[in-house]
Amino acid sequence: QLQLQESGSGLVKPSQTLSLTCAVSGGSISSGGYSWSWIRQPPGKGLEWIGYIYHSGSTYYNPSLKSRVTISVDRSKNQFSLKLSSVTAADTAVYYCARGGINGPMKFDYWGQGTLVTVSS
Amino acid sequence: QSVLTQPPSASGTPGQRVTISCSGSSSNIGSNTVNWYQQLPGTAPKLLIYSNNQRPSGVPDRFSGSKSGTSASLAISGLQSEDEADYYCAAWDDSLNGLFGGGTKLTVL
């Protein structure tokens, strides 16, 4: 059974960089056909797709966040990461990692439990 | 405001059939498949329907999806109290962007 687990700083100061990692267990992140996404949900609000990295290493980002987002993969550790720079209070959210692909990049069949990141001084 | 438009709320009594709509455009729903997610309070979303009308294993056949043109719908028949949750549609957009609907809060009366 595939499992995803987010980790990282739960409190980030404004203007700094948010960094999160998603550890994948029970399967290889290098498996063909899958993409690995980050999705966030501000408190009391809806879901927002941040971006994904494909198994080949190519990346796609939400245009509204593209200038601040970097998603990378560490195959040796079977994990992928999110960096979001120049954060503001509007970036406060629960951040989820998820597996997508095969039937389309927005088909997320496995999710992490989510981690709350608060942007505050 | 989300590009994929859902009603903010829906409701029904146990045993009823309810539908939740998701309206988009030719660049997203009109040319890509639609997926639906169920989110219970305090938990991560769960895949409910993929590729417009396919159910992952373990999802009851009370849940069904359909798509026509630039709109999609999720139907829940035989409504149960445990179906009370937030529901989101999702689709890829040809502008290379992933989209979620704004979400629909389903209340079982």
PDB file of C-alpha atoms in Angstrom:
ATOM      1  CA  GLN A   1       0.000   0.000   0.000  1.00  0.00           C
ATOM      2  CA  LEU A   2       1.473   3.301  -1.090  1.00  0.00           C
ATOM      3  CA  GLN A   3       1.871   5.881   1.659  1.00  0.00           C
ATOM      4  CA  LEU A   4       2.831   9.545   1.484  1.00  0.00           C
ATOM      5  CA  GLN A   5       3.981  11.619   4.445  1.00  0.00           C
ATOM      6  CA  GLU A   6       4.612  15.358   4.481  1.00  0.00           C
ATOM      7  CA  SER A   7       7.203  16.932   6.722  1.00  0.00           C
ATOM      8  CA  GLY A   8       8.713  20.356   7.161  1.00  0.00           C
ATOM      9  CA  SER A   9       8.477  23.580   9.062  1.00  0.00           C
ATOM     10  CA  GLY A  10       5.027  24.383  10.417  1.00  0.00           C
ATOM     11  CA  LEU A  11       5.823  28.064  10.972  1.00  0.00           C
ATOM     12  CA  VAL A  12       7.456  30.326   8.395  1.00  0.00           C
ATOM     13  CA  LYS A  13       8.119  34.046   8.653  1.00  0.00           C
ATOM     14  CA  PRO A  14       6.791  36.404   5.981  1.00  0.00           C
ATOM     15  CA  SER A  15       9.150  36.865   3.007  1.00  0.00           C
ATOM     16  CA  GLN A  16      10.976  33.629   3.807  1.00  0.00           C
ATOM     17  CA  THR A  17      10.865  30.323   1.938  1.00  0.00           C
ATOM     18  CA  LEU A  18       8.492  27.503   2.810  1.00  0.00           C
ATOM     19  CA  SER A  19      10.084  24.059   2.465  1.00  0.00           C
ATOM     20  CA  LEU A  20       8.246  20.752   2.631  1.00  0.00           C
ATOM     21  CA  THR A  21       9.158  17.161   1.813  1.00  0.00           C
ATOM     22  CA  CYS A  22       6.908  14.243   0.912  1.00  0.00           C
ATOM     23  CA  ALA A  23       8.309  10.806   1.712  1.00  0.00           C
ATOM     24  CA  VAL A  24       6.882   8.000  -0.392  1.00  0.00           C
ATOM     25  CA  SER A  25       6.796   4.438   0.947  1.00  0.00           C
ATOM     26  CA  GLY A  26       5.335   1.220  -0.386  1.00  0.00           C
ATOM     27  CA  GLY A  27       6.283   2.068  -3.961  1.00  0.00           C
ATOM     28  CA  SER A  28       8.898   3.783  -6.083  1.00  0.00           C
ATOM     29  CA  ILE A  29       8.657   7.436  -6.979  1.00  0.00           C
ATOM     30  CA  SER A  30      10.391   6.520 -10.234  1.00  0.00           C
ATOM     31  CA  SER A  31       7.510   4.309 -11.387  1.00  0.00           C
ATOM     32  CA  GLY A  32       6.564   5.265 -14.898  1.00  0.00           C
ATOM     33  CA  GLY A  33       3.349   7.070 -15.697  1.00  0.00           C
ATOM     34  CA  TYR A  34       2.838   8.831 -12.403  1.00  0.00           C
ATOM     35  CA  SER A  35       3.154  12.457 -11.374  1.00  0.00           C
ATOM     36  CA  TRP A  36       3.741  13.773  -7.872  1.00  0.00           C
ATOM     37  CA  SER A  37       1.801  16.847  -6.852  1.00  0.00           C
ATOM     38  CA  TRP A  38       1.513  19.429  -4.142  1.00  0.00           C
ATOM     39  CA  ILE A  39      -1.933  20.775  -3.290  1.00  0.00           C
ATOM     40  CA  ARG A  40      -2.901  23.242  -0.585  1.00  0.00           C
ATOM     41  CA  GLN A  41      -6.023  24.255   1.300  1.00  0.00           C
ATOM     42  CA  PRO A  42      -6.237  27.537   3.256  1.00  0.00           C
ATOM     43  CA  PRO A  43      -8.193  27.207   6.506  1.00  0.00           C
ATOM     44  CA  GLY A  44     -11.916  26.958   5.748  1.00  0.00           C
ATOM     45  CA  LYS A  45     -11.367  27.248   1.997  1.00  0.00           C
ATOM     46  CA  GLY A  46     -11.108  25.038  -1.067  1.00  0.00           C
ATOM     47  CA  LEU A  47      -8.294  23.109  -2.695  1.00  0.00           C
ATOM     48  CA  GLU A  48      -5.617  24.693  -4.866  1.00  0.00           C
ATOM     49  CA  TRP A  49      -3.236  22.748  -7.102  1.00  0.00           C
ATOM     50  CA  ILE A  50       0.329  24.030  -6.723  1.00  0.00           C
ATOM     51  CA  GLY A  51       2.205  21.908  -9.217  1.00  0.00           C
ATOM     52  CA  TYR A  52       3.652  18.518 -10.022  1.00  0.00           C
ATOM     53  CA  ILE A  53       6.808  16.758 -11.040  1.00  0.00           C
ATOM     54  CA  TYR A  54       6.490  13.944 -13.517  1.00  0.00           C
ATOM     55  CA  HIS A  55       8.388  10.680 -13.169  1.00  0.00           C
ATOM     56  CA  SER A  56      10.680  11.925 -15.961  1.00  0.00           C
ATOM     57  CA  GLY A  57      11.571  15.011 -13.912  1.00  0.00           C
ATOM     58  CA  SER A  58       9.582  17.555 -15.901  1.00  0.00           C
ATOM     59  CA  THR A  59       7.560  20.016 -13.851  1.00  0.00           C
ATOM     60  CA  TYR A  60       4.299  21.932 -14.242  1.00  0.00           C
ATOM     61  CA  TYR A  61       3.262  24.738 -11.932  1.00  0.00           C
ATOM     62  CA  ASN A  62       0.104  26.714 -11.253  1.00  0.00           C
ATOM     63  CA  PRO A  63       0.618  29.922 -13.263  1.00  0.00           C
ATOM     64  CA  SER A  64      -0.445  32.036 -10.288  1.00  0.00           C
ATOM     65  CA  LEU A  65       2.392  30.588  -8.187  1.00  0.00           C
ATOM     66  CA  LYS A  66       4.942  29.737 -10.862  1.00  0.00           C
ATOM     67  CA  SER A  67       7.374  32.542 -10.096  1.00  0.00           C
ATOM     68  CA  ARG A  68       7.710  31.372  -6.479  1.00  0.00           C
ATOM     69  CA  VAL A  69       7.469  27.560  -6.701  1.00  0.00           C
ATOM     70  CA  THR A  70      10.048  24.842  -7.156  1.00  0.00           C
ATOM     71  CA  ILE A  71       9.246  21.127  -6.986  1.00  0.00           C
ATOM     72  CA  SER A  72      12.116  18.666  -7.048  1.00  0.00           C
ATOM     73  CA  VAL A  73      12.630  14.943  -6.565  1.00  0.00           C
ATOM     74  CA  ASP A  74      15.261  12.943  -4.690  1.00  0.00           C
ATOM     75  CA  ARG A  75      15.065   9.449  -6.141  1.00  0.00           C
ATOM     76  CA  SER A  76      17.701   8.098  -3.765  1.00  0.00           C
ATOM     77  CA  LYS A  77      15.445   8.946  -0.819  1.00  0.00           C
ATOM     78  CA  ASN A  78      12.181   8.221  -2.656  1.00  0.00           C
ATOM     79  CA  GLN A  79      10.820  11.646  -1.863  1.00  0.00           C
ATOM     80  CA  PHE A  80       9.885  14.912  -3.514  1.00  0.00           C
ATOM     81  CA  SER A  81       9.951  18.438  -2.200  1.00  0.00           C
ATOM     82  CA  LEU A  82       8.253  21.816  -2.423  1.00  0.00           C
ATOM     83  CA  LYS A  83       9.830  25.210  -2.036  1.00  0.00           C
ATOM     84  CA  LEU A  84       7.656  28.326  -2.050  1.00  0.00           C
ATOM     85  CA  SER A  85       9.516  31.601  -1.781  1.00  0.00           C
ATOM     86  CA  SER A  86       8.534  35.069  -0.565  1.00  0.00           C
ATOM     87  CA  VAL A  87       5.625  33.758   1.473  1.00  0.00           C
ATOM     88  CA  THR A  88       2.872  35.933   2.914  1.00  0.00           C
ATOM     89  CA  ALA A  89      -0.050  35.250   5.224  1.00  0.00           C
ATOM     90  CA  ALA A  90      -2.040  34.210   2.150  1.00  0.00           C
ATOM     91  CA  ASP A  91       0.189  31.132   1.903  1.00  0.00           C
ATOM     92  CA  THR A  92      -1.035  29.829   5.262  1.00  0.00           C
ATOM     93  CA  ALA A  93      -2.672  26.512   4.477  1.00  0.00           C
ATOM     94  CA  VAL A  94      -2.695  22.767   4.933  1.00  0.00           C
ATOM     95  CA  TYR A  95      -0.288  21.428   2.323  1.00  0.00           C
ATOM     96  CA  TYR A  96      -0.906  17.979   0.850  1.00  0.00           C
ATOM     97  CA  CYS A  97       1.282  15.833  -1.349  1.00  0.00           C
ATOM     98  CA  ALA A  98      -0.442  13.386  -3.681  1.00  0.00           C
ATOM     99  CA  ARG A  99       0.171  10.937  -6.507  1.00  0.00           C
ATOM    100  CA  GLY A 100      -1.427  11.655  -9.851  1.00  0.00           C
ATOM    101  CA  GLY A 101      -1.137  10.365 -13.369  1.00  0.00           C
ATOM    102  CA  ILE A 102      -1.932   7.461 -15.663  1.00  0.00           C
ATOM    103  CA  ASN A 103      -5.551   8.600 -16.103  1.00  0.00           C
ATOM    104  CA  GLY A 104      -4.606  12.267 -15.991  1.00  0.00           C
ATOM    105  CA  PRO A 105      -2.602  14.576 -13.726  1.00  0.00           C
ATOM    106  CA  MET A 106      -5.638  15.608 -11.657  1.00  0.00           C
ATOM    107  CA  LYS A 107      -6.520  12.026 -10.681  1.00  0.00           C
ATOM    108  CA  PHE A 108      -4.983  11.845  -7.191  1.00  0.00           C
ATOM    109  CA  ASP A 109      -5.347   8.316  -5.868  1.00  0.00           C
ATOM    110  CA  TYR A 110      -3.008   8.565  -2.897  1.00  0.00           C
ATOM    111  CA  TRP A 111      -2.689  11.540  -0.544  1.00  0.00           C
ATOM    112  CA  GLY A 112      -0.589  12.436   2.444  1.00  0.00           C
ATOM    113  CA  GLN A 113      -2.367  13.388   5.640  1.00  0.00           C
ATOM    114  CA  GLY A 114      -1.501  17.048   5.131  1.00  0.00           C
ATOM    115  CA  THR A 115       0.611  19.442   7.154  1.00  0.00           C
ATOM    116  CA  LEU A 116      -0.409  22.892   8.358  1.00  0.00           C
ATOM    117  CA  VAL A 117       1.986  25.679   7.496  1.00  0.00           C
ATOM    118  CA  THR A 118       1.393  29.028   9.146  1.00  0.00           C
ATOM    119  CA  VAL A 119       3.043  32.186   7.857  1.00  0.00           C
ATOM    120  CA  SER A 120       3.499  34.604  10.713  1.00  0.00           C
ATOM    121  CA  SER A 121       6.183  36.720  12.299  1.00  0.00           C
TER     122      SER A 121
ATOM    123  CA  GLN B   1     -13.472  32.535  -7.662  1.00  0.00           C
ATOM    124  CA  SER B   2     -12.754  29.112  -9.165  1.00  0.00           C
ATOM    125  CA  VAL B   3     -12.706  28.473 -12.908  1.00  0.00           C
ATOM    126  CA  LEU B   4     -14.693  25.289 -12.234  1.00  0.00           C
ATOM    127  CA  THR B   5     -18.007  26.389 -10.742  1.00  0.00           C
ATOM    128  CA  GLN B   6     -19.805  24.318  -8.128  1.00  0.00           C
ATOM    129  CA  PRO B   7     -22.787  25.226  -5.955  1.00  0.00           C
ATOM    130  CA  PRO B   8     -21.491  26.087  -2.462  1.00  0.00           C
ATOM    131  CA  SER B   9     -24.033  23.849  -0.773  1.00  0.00           C
ATOM    132  CA  ALA B  10     -26.404  20.943  -1.341  1.00  0.00           C
ATOM    133  CA  SER B  11     -28.640  18.938   0.933  1.00  0.00           C
ATOM    134  CA  GLY B  12     -30.896  15.918   1.059  1.00  0.00           C
ATOM    135  CA  THR B  13     -32.587  13.504   3.414  1.00  0.00           C
ATOM    136  CA  PRO B  14     -31.453   9.918   3.989  1.00  0.00           C
ATOM    137  CA  GLY B  15     -32.324   7.709   1.049  1.00  0.00           C
ATOM    138  CA  GLN B  16     -32.677  10.595  -1.390  1.00  0.00           C
ATOM    139  CA  ARG B  17     -30.682  11.157  -4.564  1.00  0.00           C
ATOM    140  CA  VAL B  18     -28.655  14.358  -4.815  1.00  0.00           C
ATOM    141  CA  THR B  19     -26.573  15.760  -7.634  1.00  0.00           C
ATOM    142  CA  ILE B  20     -23.698  18.232  -7.548  1.00  0.00           C
ATOM    143  CA  SER B  21     -22.772  20.114 -10.708  1.00  0.00           C
ATOM    144  CA  CYS B  22     -19.413  21.354 -11.942  1.00  0.00           C
ATOM    145  CA  SER B  23     -19.330  23.853 -14.780  1.00  0.00           C
ATOM    146  CA  GLY B  24     -16.209  24.684 -16.759  1.00  0.00           C
ATOM    147  CA  SER B  25     -15.190  25.576 -20.283  1.00  0.00           C
ATOM    148  CA  SER B  26     -13.903  24.088 -23.513  1.00  0.00           C
ATOM    149  CA  SER B  27     -10.293  24.261 -22.314  1.00  0.00           C
ATOM    150  CA  ASN B  28     -10.833  22.180 -19.193  1.00  0.00           C
ATOM    151  CA  ILE B  29     -13.933  19.997 -18.796  1.00  0.00           C
ATOM    152  CA  GLY B  30     -14.659  20.247 -22.498  1.00  0.00           C
ATOM    153  CA  SER B  31     -11.370  18.635 -23.458  1.00  0.00           C
ATOM    154  CA  ASN B  32     -10.161  16.744 -20.391  1.00  0.00           C
ATOM    155  CA  THR B  33     -11.535  14.214 -17.951  1.00  0.00           C
ATOM    156  CA  VAL B  34     -13.182  15.137 -14.663  1.00  0.00           C
ATOM    157  CA  ASN B  35     -12.409  13.707 -11.246  1.00  0.00           C
ATOM    158  CA  TRP B  36     -14.381  14.026  -8.021  1.00  0.00           C
ATOM    159  CA  TYR B  37     -13.135  14.047  -4.434  1.00  0.00           C
ATOM    160  CA  GLN B  38     -14.852  13.635  -1.086  1.00  0.00           C
ATOM    161  CA  GLN B  39     -13.358  15.396   1.933  1.00  0.00           C
ATOM    162  CA  LEU B  40     -14.591  14.513   5.386  1.00  0.00           C
ATOM    163  CA  PRO B  41     -13.892  17.070   8.133  1.00  0.00           C
ATOM    164  CA  GLY B  42     -10.265  17.170   9.183  1.00  0.00           C
ATOM    165  CA  THR B  43      -9.099  14.605   6.644  1.00  0.00           C
ATOM    166  CA  ALA B  44      -7.365  14.548   3.288  1.00  0.00           C
ATOM    167  CA  PRO B  45      -9.564  14.380   0.180  1.00  0.00           C
ATOM    168  CA  LYS B  46     -10.419  10.926  -1.156  1.00  0.00           C
ATOM    169  CA  LEU B  47     -10.764  10.055  -4.830  1.00  0.00           C
ATOM    170  CA  LEU B  48     -14.416   9.269  -5.525  1.00  0.00           C
ATOM    171  CA  ILE B  49     -14.760   9.312  -9.321  1.00  0.00           C
ATOM    172  CA  TYR B  50     -12.075   9.477 -12.030  1.00  0.00           C
ATOM    173  CA  SER B  51     -12.168   9.765 -15.817  1.00  0.00           C
ATOM    174  CA  ASN B  52     -15.661  11.276 -15.649  1.00  0.00           C
ATOM    175  CA  ASN B  53     -17.505   8.169 -14.498  1.00  0.00           C
ATOM    176  CA  GLN B  54     -15.118   5.539 -13.134  1.00  0.00           C
ATOM    177  CA  ARG B  55     -15.166   4.439  -9.512  1.00  0.00           C
ATOM    178  CA  PRO B  56     -11.978   3.343  -7.726  1.00  0.00           C
ATOM    179  CA  SER B  57     -12.270   0.014  -5.993  1.00  0.00           C
ATOM    180  CA  GLY B  58     -13.988   0.357  -2.655  1.00  0.00           C
ATOM    181  CA  VAL B  59     -16.198   3.293  -3.631  1.00  0.00           C
ATOM    182  CA  PRO B  60     -19.856   2.296  -3.377  1.00  0.00           C
ATOM    183  CA  ASP B  61     -21.900   2.257  -6.581  1.00  0.00           C
ATOM    184  CA  ARG B  62     -24.197   4.809  -4.940  1.00  0.00           C
ATOM    185  CA  PHE B  63     -21.714   7.336  -6.283  1.00  0.00           C
ATOM    186  CA  SER B  64     -21.736   8.025 -10.017  1.00  0.00           C
ATOM    187  CA  GLY B  65     -20.322  10.652 -12.334  1.00  0.00           C
ATOM    188  CA  SER B  66     -21.203  11.993 -15.745  1.00  0.00           C
ATOM    189  CA  LYS B  67     -19.973  14.622 -18.178  1.00  0.00           C
ATOM    190  CA  SER B  68     -21.630  16.456 -21.017  1.00  0.00           C
ATOM    191  CA  GLY B  69     -19.872  19.175 -22.976  1.00  0.00           C
ATOM    192  CA  THR B  70     -18.325  21.623 -20.529  1.00  0.00           C
ATOM    193  CA  SER B  71     -20.199  20.418 -17.451  1.00  0.00           C
ATOM    194  CA  ALA B  72     -19.998  17.426 -15.161  1.00  0.00           C
ATOM    195  CA  SER B  73     -22.130  16.040 -12.374  1.00  0.00           C
ATOM    196  CA  LEU B  74     -21.722  13.837  -9.333  1.00  0.00           C
ATOM    197  CA  ALA B  75     -24.775  11.892  -8.232  1.00  0.00           C
ATOM    198  CA  ILE B  76     -25.229  10.245  -4.869  1.00  0.00           C
ATOM    199  CA  SER B  77     -28.158   7.879  -4.525  1.00  0.00           C
ATOM    200  CA  GLY B  78     -29.481   6.332  -1.334  1.00  0.00           C
ATOM    201  CA  LEU B  79     -28.015   9.234   0.650  1.00  0.00           C
ATOM    202  CA  GLN B  80     -26.515   8.254   4.011  1.00  0.00           C
ATOM    203  CA  SER B  81     -25.475  10.336   6.990  1.00  0.00           C
ATOM    204  CA  GLU B  82     -21.833   9.438   6.423  1.00  0.00           C
ATOM    205  CA  ASP B  83     -21.991  11.119   3.003  1.00  0.00           C
ATOM    206  CA  GLU B  84     -22.014  14.505   4.745  1.00  0.00           C
ATOM    207  CA  ALA B  85     -18.788  16.041   3.488  1.00  0.00           C
ATOM    208  CA  ASP B  86     -17.265  18.537   1.081  1.00  0.00           C
ATOM    209  CA  TYR B  87     -17.117  17.475  -2.572  1.00  0.00           C
ATOM    210  CA  TYR B  88     -14.703  18.848  -5.169  1.00  0.00           C
ATOM    211  CA  CYS B  89     -14.488  18.413  -8.915  1.00  0.00           C
ATOM    212  CA  ALA B  90     -11.087  18.624 -10.608  1.00  0.00           C
ATOM    213  CA  ALA B  91      -9.845  18.805 -14.181  1.00  0.00           C
ATOM    214  CA  TRP B  92      -6.752  19.690 -16.145  1.00  0.00           C
ATOM    215  CA  ASP B  93      -6.831  22.836 -18.247  1.00  0.00           C
ATOM    216  CA  ASP B  94      -5.165  23.076 -21.649  1.00  0.00           C
ATOM    217  CA  SER B  95      -3.352  26.202 -20.406  1.00  0.00           C
ATOM    218  CA  LEU B  96      -1.257  23.696 -18.426  1.00  0.00           C
ATOM    219  CA  ASN B  97      -2.952  24.328 -15.129  1.00  0.00           C
ATOM    220  CA  GLY B  98      -4.667  22.010 -12.687  1.00  0.00           C
ATOM    221  CA  LEU B  99      -8.081  23.170 -11.533  1.00  0.00           C
ATOM    222  CA  PHE B 100     -10.348  22.366  -8.614  1.00  0.00           C
ATOM    223  CA  GLY B 101     -13.910  23.505  -8.225  1.00  0.00           C
ATOM    224  CA  GLY B 102     -14.710  25.702  -5.247  1.00  0.00           C
ATOM    225  CA  GLY B 103     -16.278  22.790  -3.411  1.00  0.00           C
ATOM    226  CA  THR B 104     -19.811  21.844  -2.380  1.00  0.00           C
ATOM    227  CA  LYS B 105     -20.752  21.231   1.229  1.00  0.00           C
ATOM    228  CA  LEU B 106     -23.284  18.402   1.366  1.00  0.00           C
ATOM    229  CA  THR B 107     -25.615  18.317   4.362  1.00  0.00           C
ATOM    230  CA  VAL B 108     -27.696  15.254   5.182  1.00  0.00           C
ATOM    231  CA  LEU B 109     -30.847  16.541   6.878  1.00  0.00           C
TER     232      LEU B 109
END
